[in-house]
Amino acid sequence: MNELHLKLQEADPAGFLWLPDKTFLLQFWMTVRPLVEVVRLGLVPYKEGLRLQQVYVNRHRSAPAHALLLCQHSPVYTTGIRHKPYPGPLLDQLRLLGADVHRTNRGGLITFHGPGQLVCYPVLNLGSFKKSVRWYVSQLEKTIITLCGRFGVEAASSPHTGVWVGDNKICAIGIHCGHYVTSHGLALNCNTDLSWFGHIVPCGIEGKGVTSLSRELQRDVSVQETIPHLLDAFREQFNCQLTEGETPEPEQNFGVSSA
């Protein structure tokens, strides 16, 4: 640490630094970027993902403790709060496919999560960023658009939430925000088996399709290959620092593997 760095630490609360000869002063502005812990959960059942999100949400009760939970889920269909309960026979048909079905408190309608899909749950206190849910969703969209651009895929947002390649959704976004603490998040199709989406109207949007990085690039693009690009884009769009966190112990032995 050089002499200037030491002197910066001695500045008064207003940001004024008085030099030793007191002939002039220097005012500086220090922008402290929020620190976000990256937690790699691996392949986990959706219910376990919900439990772990709540664990990290609860950490914010005492002070901001930002986290970015990365995972894949076993096959599951999830419904959001923007729809009345789905008919029981329809849900039974989905279960017969070998998938779980869960109702959640996120925004949005029905969607699918499964292996080959990069799921990202940012658990952030927006007070450290910007207290605007609209801004937050926009930043998530920009994160994925930036990521896709690094793969050479031209993606965009639309009046429909999420990120799209033409008329095909490549990334679903559905969030929950309570007291400016976020949960749920986004699901990016990397090398997902897209046939799972054929049994529903994804996100309740008629006449639209789904796609993946693998389909767009005509090659296999894994979750593992995609994660570093997601982290770089997230760091850029949210102007934050990232640090690796420890993977928490599962509540039960789910055979969690590396994401």
mmCIF file with all atom_site columns, N, CA and C in Angstrom, residues 156-227:
data_model
loop_
_atom_site.group_PDB
_atom_site.id
_atom_site.type_symbol
_atom_site.label_atom_id
_atom_site.label_alt_id
_atom_site.label_comp_id
_atom_site.label_asym_id
_atom_site.label_entity_id
_atom_site.label_seq_id
_atom_site.pdbx_PDB_ins_code
_atom_site.Cartn_x
_atom_site.Cartn_y
_atom_site.Cartn_z
_atom_site.occupancy
_atom_site.B_iso_or_equiv
_atom_site.pdbx_formal_charge
_atom_site.auth_seq_id
_atom_site.auth_comp_id
_atom_site.auth_asym_id
_atom_site.auth_atom_id
_atom_site.pdbx_PDB_model_num
ATOM 1   N N  . ALA A 1 156 ? -32.512 -10.136 -27.268 1.00 0.00 ? 156 ALA A N  1
ATOM 2   C CA . ALA A 1 156 ? -33.119 -8.850  -26.929 1.00 0.00 ? 156 ALA A CA 1
ATOM 3   C C  . ALA A 1 156 ? -34.227 -9.062  -25.908 1.00 0.00 ? 156 ALA A C  1
ATOM 4   N N  . SER A 1 157 ? -34.587 -7.977  -25.242 1.00 0.00 ? 157 SER A N  1
ATOM 5   C CA . SER A 1 157 ? -35.771 -7.993  -24.389 1.00 0.00 ? 157 SER A CA 1
ATOM 6   C C  . SER A 1 157 ? -36.988 -7.684  -25.250 1.00 0.00 ? 157 SER A C  1
ATOM 7   N N  . SER A 1 158 ? -38.161 -7.764  -24.656 1.00 0.00 ? 158 SER A N  1
ATOM 8   C CA . SER A 1 158 ? -39.394 -7.492  -25.386 1.00 0.00 ? 158 SER A CA 1
ATOM 9   C C  . SER A 1 158 ? -40.451 -7.072  -24.368 1.00 0.00 ? 158 SER A C  1
ATOM 10  N N  . PRO A 1 159 ? -41.647 -6.676  -24.831 1.00 0.00 ? 159 PRO A N  1
ATOM 11  C CA . PRO A 1 159 ? -42.706 -6.383  -23.854 1.00 0.00 ? 159 PRO A CA 1
ATOM 12  C C  . PRO A 1 159 ? -43.012 -7.563  -22.946 1.00 0.00 ? 159 PRO A C  1
ATOM 13  N N  . HIS A 1 160 ? -42.704 -8.777  -23.425 1.00 0.00 ? 160 HIS A N  1
ATOM 14  C CA . HIS A 1 160 ? -42.825 -9.967  -22.582 1.00 0.00 ? 160 HIS A CA 1
ATOM 15  C C  . HIS A 1 160 ? -41.530 -10.101 -21.780 1.00 0.00 ? 160 HIS A C  1
ATOM 16  N N  . THR A 1 161 ? -41.639 -10.256 -20.478 1.00 0.00 ? 161 THR A N  1
ATOM 17  C CA . THR A 1 161 ? -40.448 -10.387 -19.642 1.00 0.00 ? 161 THR A CA 1
ATOM 18  C C  . THR A 1 161 ? -39.597 -11.558 -20.104 1.00 0.00 ? 161 THR A C  1
ATOM 19  N N  . GLY A 1 162 ? -38.299 -11.408 -19.972 1.00 0.00 ? 162 GLY A N  1
ATOM 20  C CA . GLY A 1 162 ? -37.380 -12.452 -20.376 1.00 0.00 ? 162 GLY A CA 1
ATOM 21  C C  . GLY A 1 162 ? -36.484 -11.966 -21.488 1.00 0.00 ? 162 GLY A C  1
ATOM 22  N N  . VAL A 1 163 ? -35.681 -12.880 -22.003 1.00 0.00 ? 163 VAL A N  1
ATOM 23  C CA . VAL A 1 163 ? -34.763 -12.570 -23.095 1.00 0.00 ? 163 VAL A CA 1
ATOM 24  C C  . VAL A 1 163 ? -35.080 -13.492 -24.264 1.00 0.00 ? 163 VAL A C  1
ATOM 25  N N  . TRP A 1 164 ? -35.093 -12.900 -25.449 1.00 0.00 ? 164 TRP A N  1
ATOM 26  C CA . TRP A 1 164 ? -35.589 -13.578 -26.634 1.00 0.00 ? 164 TRP A CA 1
ATOM 27  C C  . TRP A 1 164 ? -34.576 -13.552 -27.766 1.00 0.00 ? 164 TRP A C  1
ATOM 28  N N  . VAL A 1 165 ? -34.617 -14.606 -28.579 1.00 0.00 ? 165 VAL A N  1
ATOM 29  C CA . VAL A 1 165 ? -33.920 -14.638 -29.864 1.00 0.00 ? 165 VAL A CA 1
ATOM 30  C C  . VAL A 1 165 ? -35.017 -14.754 -30.915 1.00 0.00 ? 165 VAL A C  1
ATOM 31  N N  . GLY A 1 166 ? -35.328 -13.637 -31.547 1.00 0.00 ? 166 GLY A N  1
ATOM 32  C CA . GLY A 1 166 ? -36.494 -13.608 -32.422 1.00 0.00 ? 166 GLY A CA 1
ATOM 33  C C  . GLY A 1 166 ? -37.755 -13.824 -31.604 1.00 0.00 ? 166 GLY A C  1
ATOM 34  N N  . ASP A 1 167 ? -38.573 -14.789 -32.027 1.00 0.00 ? 167 ASP A N  1
ATOM 35  C CA . ASP A 1 167 ? -39.806 -15.103 -31.305 1.00 0.00 ? 167 ASP A CA 1
ATOM 36  C C  . ASP A 1 167 ? -39.641 -16.260 -30.333 1.00 0.00 ? 167 ASP A C  1
ATOM 37  N N  . ASN A 1 168 ? -38.405 -16.622 -30.058 1.00 0.00 ? 168 ASN A N  1
ATOM 38  C CA . ASN A 1 168 ? -38.142 -17.749 -29.170 1.00 0.00 ? 168 ASN A CA 1
ATOM 39  C C  . ASN A 1 168 ? -37.455 -17.287 -27.889 1.00 0.00 ? 168 ASN A C  1
ATOM 40  N N  . LYS A 1 169 ? -38.003 -17.685 -26.772 1.00 0.00 ? 169 LYS A N  1
ATOM 41  C CA . LYS A 1 169 ? -37.420 -17.294 -25.483 1.00 0.00 ? 169 LYS A CA 1
ATOM 42  C C  . LYS A 1 169 ? -36.230 -18.185 -25.161 1.00 0.00 ? 169 LYS A C  1
ATOM 43  N N  . ILE A 1 170 ? -35.124 -17.541 -24.819 1.00 0.00 ? 170 ILE A N  1
ATOM 44  C CA . ILE A 1 170 ? -33.922 -18.285 -24.436 1.00 0.00 ? 170 ILE A CA 1
ATOM 45  C C  . ILE A 1 170 ? -33.705 -18.244 -22.931 1.00 0.00 ? 170 ILE A C  1
ATOM 46  N N  . CYS A 1 171 ? -34.311 -17.245 -22.274 1.00 0.00 ? 171 CYS A N  1
ATOM 47  C CA . CYS A 1 171 ? -34.132 -17.096 -20.831 1.00 0.00 ? 171 CYS A CA 1
ATOM 48  C C  . CYS A 1 171 ? -35.414 -16.588 -20.196 1.00 0.00 ? 171 CYS A C  1
ATOM 49  N N  . ALA A 1 172 ? -35.911 -17.327 -19.223 1.00 0.00 ? 172 ALA A N  1
ATOM 50  C CA . ALA A 1 172 ? -37.096 -16.902 -18.472 1.00 0.00 ? 172 ALA A CA 1
ATOM 51  C C  . ALA A 1 172 ? -36.661 -16.139 -17.232 1.00 0.00 ? 172 ALA A C  1
ATOM 52  N N  . ILE A 1 173 ? -37.432 -15.117 -16.881 1.00 0.00 ? 173 ILE A N  1
ATOM 53  C CA . ILE A 1 173 ? -37.149 -14.324 -15.684 1.00 0.00 ? 173 ILE A CA 1
ATOM 54  C C  . ILE A 1 173 ? -38.427 -14.214 -14.862 1.00 0.00 ? 173 ILE A C  1
ATOM 55  N N  . GLY A 1 174 ? -38.323 -14.567 -13.598 1.00 0.00 ? 174 GLY A N  1
ATOM 56  C CA . GLY A 1 174 ? -39.442 -14.427 -12.668 1.00 0.00 ? 174 GLY A CA 1
ATOM 57  C C  . GLY A 1 174 ? -38.876 -14.184 -11.287 1.00 0.00 ? 174 GLY A C  1
ATOM 58  N N  . ILE A 1 175 ? -39.241 -13.074 -10.677 1.00 0.00 ? 175 ILE A N  1
ATOM 59  C CA . ILE A 1 175 ? -38.611 -12.705 -9.413  1.00 0.00 ? 175 ILE A CA 1
ATOM 60  C C  . ILE A 1 175 ? -39.649 -12.500 -8.315  1.00 0.00 ? 175 ILE A C  1
ATOM 61  N N  . HIS A 1 176 ? -39.137 -12.504 -7.096  1.00 0.00 ? 176 HIS A N  1
ATOM 62  C CA . HIS A 1 176 ? -39.905 -12.072 -5.937  1.00 0.00 ? 176 HIS A CA 1
ATOM 63  C C  . HIS A 1 176 ? -39.065 -11.020 -5.224  1.00 0.00 ? 176 HIS A C  1
ATOM 64  N N  . CYS A 1 177 ? -39.721 -9.999  -4.690  1.00 0.00 ? 177 CYS A N  1
ATOM 65  C CA . CYS A 1 177 ? -38.995 -8.951  -3.973  1.00 0.00 ? 177 CYS A CA 1
ATOM 66  C C  . CYS A 1 177 ? -39.816 -8.527  -2.758  1.00 0.00 ? 177 CYS A C  1
ATOM 67  N N  . GLY A 1 178 ? -39.253 -8.723  -1.581  1.00 0.00 ? 178 GLY A N  1
ATOM 68  C CA . GLY A 1 178 ? -39.909 -8.326  -0.346  1.00 0.00 ? 178 GLY A CA 1
ATOM 69  C C  . GLY A 1 178 ? -38.980 -7.461  0.481   1.00 0.00 ? 178 GLY A C  1
ATOM 70  N N  . HIS A 1 179 ? -39.421 -6.269  0.826   1.00 0.00 ? 179 HIS A N  1
ATOM 71  C CA . HIS A 1 179 ? -38.579 -5.307  1.559   1.00 0.00 ? 179 HIS A CA 1
ATOM 72  C C  . HIS A 1 179 ? -37.263 -5.066  0.817   1.00 0.00 ? 179 HIS A C  1
ATOM 73  N N  . TYR A 1 180 ? -37.361 -5.059  -0.498  1.00 0.00 ? 180 TYR A N  1
ATOM 74  C CA . TYR A 1 180 ? -36.236 -4.814  -1.407  1.00 0.00 ? 180 TYR A CA 1
ATOM 75  C C  . TYR A 1 180 ? -35.174 -5.915  -1.367  1.00 0.00 ? 180 TYR A C  1
ATOM 76  N N  . VAL A 1 181 ? -35.520 -7.082  -0.832  1.00 0.00 ? 181 VAL A N  1
ATOM 77  C CA . VAL A 1 181 ? -34.637 -8.242  -0.911  1.00 0.00 ? 181 VAL A CA 1
ATOM 78  C C  . VAL A 1 181 ? -35.194 -9.183  -1.965  1.00 0.00 ? 181 VAL A C  1
ATOM 79  N N  . THR A 1 182 ? -34.363 -9.532  -2.934  1.00 0.00 ? 182 THR A N  1
ATOM 80  C CA . THR A 1 182 ? -34.822 -10.312 -4.081  1.00 0.00 ? 182 THR A CA 1
ATOM 81  C C  . THR A 1 182 ? -34.625 -11.811 -3.871  1.00 0.00 ? 182 THR A C  1
ATOM 82  N N  . SER A 1 183 ? -35.445 -12.584 -4.560  1.00 0.00 ? 183 SER A N  1
ATOM 83  C CA . SER A 1 183 ? -35.262 -14.026 -4.650  1.00 0.00 ? 183 SER A CA 1
ATOM 84  C C  . SER A 1 183 ? -35.841 -14.490 -5.983  1.00 0.00 ? 183 SER A C  1
ATOM 85  N N  . HIS A 1 184 ? -35.759 -15.804 -6.219  1.00 0.00 ? 184 HIS A N  1
ATOM 86  C CA . HIS A 1 184 ? -36.024 -16.359 -7.545  1.00 0.00 ? 184 HIS A CA 1
ATOM 87  C C  . HIS A 1 184 ? -35.079 -15.665 -8.537  1.00 0.00 ? 184 HIS A C  1
ATOM 88  N N  . GLY A 1 185 ? -35.378 -15.634 -9.817  1.00 0.00 ? 185 GLY A N  1
ATOM 89  C CA . GLY A 1 185 ? -34.401 -15.028 -10.716 1.00 0.00 ? 185 GLY A CA 1
ATOM 90  C C  . GLY A 1 185 ? -34.584 -15.408 -12.158 1.00 0.00 ? 185 GLY A C  1
ATOM 91  N N  . LEU A 1 186 ? -33.580 -16.085 -12.737 1.00 0.00 ? 186 LEU A N  1
ATOM 92  C CA . LEU A 1 186 ? -33.604 -16.353 -14.169 1.00 0.00 ? 186 LEU A CA 1
ATOM 93  C C  . LEU A 1 186 ? -33.186 -17.789 -14.459 1.00 0.00 ? 186 LEU A C  1
ATOM 94  N N  . ALA A 1 187 ? -33.595 -18.253 -15.639 1.00 0.00 ? 187 ALA A N  1
ATOM 95  C CA . ALA A 1 187 ? -33.259 -19.607 -16.087 1.00 0.00 ? 187 ALA A CA 1
ATOM 96  C C  . ALA A 1 187 ? -32.890 -19.537 -17.564 1.00 0.00 ? 187 ALA A C  1
ATOM 97  N N  . LEU A 1 188 ? -31.628 -19.785 -17.845 1.00 0.00 ? 188 LEU A N  1
ATOM 98  C CA . LEU A 1 188 ? -31.090 -19.695 -19.203 1.00 0.00 ? 188 LEU A CA 1
ATOM 99  C C  . LEU A 1 188 ? -30.930 -21.085 -19.796 1.00 0.00 ? 188 LEU A C  1
ATOM 100 N N  . ASN A 1 189 ? -31.531 -21.304 -20.957 1.00 0.00 ? 189 ASN A N  1
ATOM 101 C CA . ASN A 1 189 ? -31.415 -22.600 -21.622 1.00 0.00 ? 189 ASN A CA 1
ATOM 102 C C  . ASN A 1 189 ? -30.048 -22.715 -22.295 1.00 0.00 ? 189 ASN A C  1
ATOM 103 N N  . CYS A 1 190 ? -29.266 -23.661 -21.803 1.00 0.00 ? 190 CYS A N  1
ATOM 104 C CA . CYS A 1 190 ? -27.935 -23.898 -22.386 1.00 0.00 ? 190 CYS A CA 1
ATOM 105 C C  . CYS A 1 190 ? -28.002 -25.100 -23.332 1.00 0.00 ? 190 CYS A C  1
ATOM 106 N N  . ASN A 1 191 ? -28.057 -26.293 -22.764 1.00 0.00 ? 191 ASN A N  1
ATOM 107 C CA . ASN A 1 191 ? -28.271 -27.486 -23.588 1.00 0.00 ? 191 ASN A CA 1
ATOM 108 C C  . ASN A 1 191 ? -29.450 -28.293 -23.045 1.00 0.00 ? 191 ASN A C  1
ATOM 109 N N  . THR A 1 192 ? -30.473 -27.569 -22.638 1.00 0.00 ? 192 THR A N  1
ATOM 110 C CA . THR A 1 192 ? -31.703 -28.152 -22.094 1.00 0.00 ? 192 THR A CA 1
ATOM 111 C C  . THR A 1 192 ? -32.419 -28.997 -23.148 1.00 0.00 ? 192 THR A C  1
ATOM 112 N N  . ASP A 1 193 ? -33.059 -30.057 -22.703 1.00 0.00 ? 193 ASP A N  1
ATOM 113 C CA . ASP A 1 193 ? -33.962 -30.820 -23.573 1.00 0.00 ? 193 ASP A CA 1
ATOM 114 C C  . ASP A 1 193 ? -35.237 -29.989 -23.733 1.00 0.00 ? 193 ASP A C  1
ATOM 115 N N  . LEU A 1 194 ? -35.371 -29.318 -24.866 1.00 0.00 ? 194 LEU A N  1
ATOM 116 C CA . LEU A 1 194 ? -36.477 -28.380 -25.072 1.00 0.00 ? 194 LEU A CA 1
ATOM 117 C C  . LEU A 1 194 ? -37.825 -29.066 -25.251 1.00 0.00 ? 194 LEU A C  1
ATOM 118 N N  . SER A 1 195 ? -37.834 -30.387 -25.412 1.00 0.00 ? 195 SER A N  1
ATOM 119 C CA . SER A 1 195 ? -39.110 -31.081 -25.599 1.00 0.00 ? 195 SER A CA 1
ATOM 120 C C  . SER A 1 195 ? -39.990 -30.975 -24.350 1.00 0.00 ? 195 SER A C  1
ATOM 121 N N  . TRP A 1 196 ? -39.403 -30.744 -23.185 1.00 0.00 ? 196 TRP A N  1
ATOM 122 C CA . TRP A 1 196 ? -40.189 -30.563 -21.964 1.00 0.00 ? 196 TRP A CA 1
ATOM 123 C C  . TRP A 1 196 ? -41.145 -29.379 -22.087 1.00 0.00 ? 196 TRP A C  1
ATOM 124 N N  . PHE A 1 197 ? -40.746 -28.364 -22.834 1.00 0.00 ? 197 PHE A N  1
ATOM 125 C CA . PHE A 1 197 ? -41.589 -27.176 -22.978 1.00 0.00 ? 197 PHE A CA 1
ATOM 126 C C  . PHE A 1 197 ? -42.807 -27.439 -23.860 1.00 0.00 ? 197 PHE A C  1
ATOM 127 N N  . GLY A 1 198 ? -42.770 -28.523 -24.630 1.00 0.00 ? 198 GLY A N  1
ATOM 128 C CA . GLY A 1 198 ? -43.865 -28.811 -25.548 1.00 0.00 ? 198 GLY A CA 1
ATOM 129 C C  . GLY A 1 198 ? -45.159 -29.207 -24.857 1.00 0.00 ? 198 GLY A C  1
ATOM 130 N N  . HIS A 1 199 ? -45.094 -29.471 -23.569 1.00 0.00 ? 199 HIS A N  1
ATOM 131 C CA . HIS A 1 199 ? -46.280 -29.905 -22.831 1.00 0.00 ? 199 HIS A CA 1
ATOM 132 C C  . HIS A 1 199 ? -46.997 -28.747 -22.139 1.00 0.00 ? 199 HIS A C  1
ATOM 133 N N  . ILE A 1 200 ? -46.469 -27.534 -22.280 1.00 0.00 ? 200 ILE A N  1
ATOM 134 C CA . ILE A 1 200 ? -47.067 -26.355 -21.641 1.00 0.00 ? 200 ILE A CA 1
ATOM 135 C C  . ILE A 1 200 ? -47.034 -25.194 -22.630 1.00 0.00 ? 200 ILE A C  1
ATOM 136 N N  . VAL A 1 201 ? -47.674 -24.098 -22.256 1.00 0.00 ? 201 VAL A N  1
ATOM 137 C CA . VAL A 1 201 ? -47.498 -22.831 -22.970 1.00 0.00 ? 201 VAL A CA 1
ATOM 138 C C  . VAL A 1 201 ? -46.524 -22.025 -22.121 1.00 0.00 ? 201 VAL A C  1
ATOM 139 N N  . PRO A 1 202 ? -45.235 -22.042 -22.468 1.00 0.00 ? 202 PRO A N  1
ATOM 140 C CA . PRO A 1 202 ? -44.225 -21.444 -21.589 1.00 0.00 ? 202 PRO A CA 1
ATOM 141 C C  . PRO A 1 202 ? -44.555 -19.998 -21.246 1.00 0.00 ? 202 PRO A C  1
ATOM 142 N N  . CYS A 1 203 ? -44.585 -19.729 -19.932 1.00 0.00 ? 203 CYS A N  1
ATOM 143 C CA . CYS A 1 203 ? -44.863 -18.385 -19.409 1.00 0.00 ? 203 CYS A CA 1
ATOM 144 C C  . CYS A 1 203 ? -46.219 -17.860 -19.872 1.00 0.00 ? 203 CYS A C  1
ATOM 145 N N  . GLY A 1 204 ? -47.076 -18.751 -20.378 1.00 0.00 ? 204 GLY A N  1
ATOM 146 C CA . GLY A 1 204 ? -48.424 -18.362 -20.768 1.00 0.00 ? 204 GLY A CA 1
ATOM 147 C C  . GLY A 1 204 ? -48.499 -17.507 -22.019 1.00 0.00 ? 204 GLY A C  1
ATOM 148 N N  . ILE A 1 205 ? -47.447 -17.505 -22.827 1.00 0.00 ? 205 ILE A N  1
ATOM 149 C CA . ILE A 1 205 ? -47.407 -16.651 -24.021 1.00 0.00 ? 205 ILE A CA 1
ATOM 150 C C  . ILE A 1 205 ? -47.688 -17.506 -25.254 1.00 0.00 ? 205 ILE A C  1
ATOM 151 N N  . GLU A 1 206 ? -48.844 -17.299 -25.842 1.00 0.00 ? 206 GLU A N  1
ATOM 152 C CA . GLU A 1 206 ? -49.245 -18.075 -27.013 1.00 0.00 ? 206 GLU A CA 1
ATOM 153 C C  . GLU A 1 206 ? -48.446 -17.637 -28.253 1.00 0.00 ? 206 GLU A C  1
ATOM 154 N N  . GLY A 1 207 ? -48.213 -18.599 -29.143 1.00 0.00 ? 207 GLY A N  1
ATOM 155 C CA . GLY A 1 207 ? -47.595 -18.291 -30.430 1.00 0.00 ? 207 GLY A CA 1
ATOM 156 C C  . GLY A 1 207 ? -46.109 -18.034 -30.394 1.00 0.00 ? 207 GLY A C  1
ATOM 157 N N  . LYS A 1 208 ? -45.467 -18.300 -29.264 1.00 0.00 ? 208 LYS A N  1
ATOM 158 C CA . LYS A 1 208 ? -44.023 -18.114 -29.143 1.00 0.00 ? 208 LYS A CA 1
ATOM 159 C C  . LYS A 1 208 ? -43.364 -19.456 -28.856 1.00 0.00 ? 208 LYS A C  1
ATOM 160 N N  . GLY A 1 209 ? -42.060 -19.522 -29.126 1.00 0.00 ? 209 GLY A N  1
ATOM 161 C CA . GLY A 1 209 ? -41.330 -20.758 -28.887 1.00 0.00 ? 209 GLY A CA 1
ATOM 162 C C  . GLY A 1 209 ? -40.221 -20.579 -27.871 1.00 0.00 ? 209 GLY A C  1
ATOM 163 N N  . VAL A 1 210 ? -39.419 -21.602 -27.745 1.00 0.00 ? 210 VAL A N  1
ATOM 164 C CA . VAL A 1 210 ? -38.263 -21.553 -26.855 1.00 0.00 ? 210 VAL A CA 1
ATOM 165 C C  . VAL A 1 210 ? -37.029 -21.978 -27.650 1.00 0.00 ? 210 VAL A C  1
ATOM 166 N N  . THR A 1 211 ? -35.885 -21.547 -27.172 1.00 0.00 ? 211 THR A N  1
ATOM 167 C CA . THR A 1 211 ? -34.634 -21.925 -27.811 1.00 0.00 ? 211 THR A CA 1
ATOM 168 C C  . THR A 1 211 ? -33.559 -22.034 -26.742 1.00 0.00 ? 211 THR A C  1
ATOM 169 N N  . SER A 1 212 ? -32.363 -22.373 -27.160 1.00 0.00 ? 212 SER A N  1
ATOM 170 C CA . SER A 1 212 ? -31.242 -22.524 -26.227 1.00 0.00 ? 212 SER A CA 1
ATOM 171 C C  . SER A 1 212 ? -29.967 -22.063 -26.912 1.00 0.00 ? 212 SER A C  1
ATOM 172 N N  . LEU A 1 213 ? -28.931 -21.876 -26.136 1.00 0.00 ? 213 LEU A N  1
ATOM 173 C CA . LEU A 1 213 ? -27.636 -21.532 -26.718 1.00 0.00 ? 213 LEU A CA 1
ATOM 174 C C  . LEU A 1 213 ? -27.172 -22.630 -27.669 1.00 0.00 ? 213 LEU A C  1
ATOM 175 N N  . SER A 1 214 ? -27.397 -23.882 -27.275 1.00 0.00 ? 214 SER A N  1
ATOM 176 C CA . SER A 1 214 ? -26.968 -25.005 -28.124 1.00 0.00 ? 214 SER A CA 1
ATOM 177 C C  . SER A 1 214 ? -27.701 -25.005 -29.456 1.00 0.00 ? 214 SER A C  1
ATOM 178 N N  . ARG A 1 215 ? -29.012 -24.758 -29.413 1.00 0.00 ? 215 ARG A N  1
ATOM 179 C CA . ARG A 1 215 ? -29.779 -24.739 -30.662 1.00 0.00 ? 215 ARG A CA 1
ATOM 180 C C  . ARG A 1 215 ? -29.321 -23.580 -31.550 1.00 0.00 ? 215 ARG A C  1
ATOM 181 N N  . GLU A 1 216 ? -29.107 -22.423 -30.958 1.00 0.00 ? 216 GLU A N  1
ATOM 182 C CA . GLU A 1 216 ? -28.726 -21.259 -31.759 1.00 0.00 ? 216 GLU A CA 1
ATOM 183 C C  . GLU A 1 216 ? -27.342 -21.417 -32.371 1.00 0.00 ? 216 GLU A C  1
ATOM 184 N N  . LEU A 1 217 ? -26.436 -22.048 -31.664 1.00 0.00 ? 217 LEU A N  1
ATOM 185 C CA . LEU A 1 217 ? -25.052 -22.180 -32.144 1.00 0.00 ? 217 LEU A CA 1
ATOM 186 C C  . LEU A 1 217 ? -24.791 -23.501 -32.865 1.00 0.00 ? 217 LEU A C  1
ATOM 187 N N  . GLN A 1 218 ? -25.788 -24.388 -32.845 1.00 0.00 ? 218 GLN A N  1
ATOM 188 C CA . GLN A 1 218 ? -25.654 -25.689 -33.498 1.00 0.00 ? 218 GLN A CA 1
ATOM 189 C C  . GLN A 1 218 ? -24.458 -26.478 -32.965 1.00 0.00 ? 218 GLN A C  1
ATOM 190 N N  . ARG A 1 219 ? -24.256 -26.352 -31.669 1.00 0.00 ? 219 ARG A N  1
ATOM 191 C CA . ARG A 1 219 ? -23.238 -27.145 -30.979 1.00 0.00 ? 219 ARG A CA 1
ATOM 192 C C  . ARG A 1 219 ? -23.633 -27.246 -29.519 1.00 0.00 ? 219 ARG A C  1
ATOM 193 N N  . ASP A 1 220 ? -23.020 -28.174 -28.801 1.00 0.00 ? 220 ASP A N  1
ATOM 194 C CA . ASP A 1 220 ? -23.354 -28.338 -27.396 1.00 0.00 ? 220 ASP A CA 1
ATOM 195 C C  . ASP A 1 220 ? -22.722 -27.222 -26.562 1.00 0.00 ? 220 ASP A C  1
ATOM 196 N N  . VAL A 1 221 ? -23.552 -26.497 -25.835 1.00 0.00 ? 221 VAL A N  1
ATOM 197 C CA . VAL A 1 221 ? -23.085 -25.444 -24.922 1.00 0.00 ? 221 VAL A CA 1
ATOM 198 C C  . VAL A 1 221 ? -23.565 -25.820 -23.530 1.00 0.00 ? 221 VAL A C  1
ATOM 199 N N  . SER A 1 222 ? -22.652 -26.190 -22.673 1.00 0.00 ? 222 SER A N  1
ATOM 200 C CA . SER A 1 222 ? -23.015 -26.692 -21.355 1.00 0.00 ? 222 SER A CA 1
ATOM 201 C C  . SER A 1 222 ? -23.194 -25.560 -20.350 1.00 0.00 ? 222 SER A C  1
ATOM 202 N N  . VAL A 1 223 ? -23.807 -25.896 -19.235 1.00 0.00 ? 223 VAL A N  1
ATOM 203 C CA . VAL A 1 223 ? -23.925 -24.954 -18.126 1.00 0.00 ? 223 VAL A CA 1
ATOM 204 C C  . VAL A 1 223 ? -22.544 -24.545 -17.636 1.00 0.00 ? 223 VAL A C  1
ATOM 205 N N  . GLN A 1 224 ? -21.633 -25.517 -17.555 1.00 0.00 ? 224 GLN A N  1
ATOM 206 C CA . GLN A 1 224 ? -20.291 -25.228 -17.065 1.00 0.00 ? 224 GLN A CA 1
ATOM 207 C C  . GLN A 1 224 ? -19.578 -24.212 -17.958 1.00 0.00 ? 224 GLN A C  1
ATOM 208 N N  . GLU A 1 225 ? -19.763 -24.326 -19.263 1.00 0.00 ? 225 GLU A N  1
ATOM 209 C CA . GLU A 1 225 ? -19.143 -23.374 -20.187 1.00 0.00 ? 225 GLU A CA 1
ATOM 210 C C  . GLU A 1 225 ? -19.756 -21.987 -20.043 1.00 0.00 ? 225 GLU A C  1
ATOM 211 N N  . THR A 1 226 ? -21.023 -21.931 -19.683 1.00 0.00 ? 226 THR A N  1
ATOM 212 C CA . THR A 1 226 ? -21.761 -20.671 -19.657 1.00 0.00 ? 226 THR A CA 1
ATOM 213 C C  . THR A 1 226 ? -21.538 -19.859 -18.388 1.00 0.00 ? 226 THR A C  1
ATOM 214 N N  . ILE A 1 227 ? -21.311 -20.529 -17.269 1.00 0.00 ? 227 ILE A N  1
ATOM 215 C CA . ILE A 1 227 ? -21.233 -19.845 -15.976 1.00 0.00 ? 227 ILE A CA 1
ATOM 216 C C  . ILE A 1 227 ? -20.231 -18.685 -15.959 1.00 0.00 ? 227 ILE A C  1
#
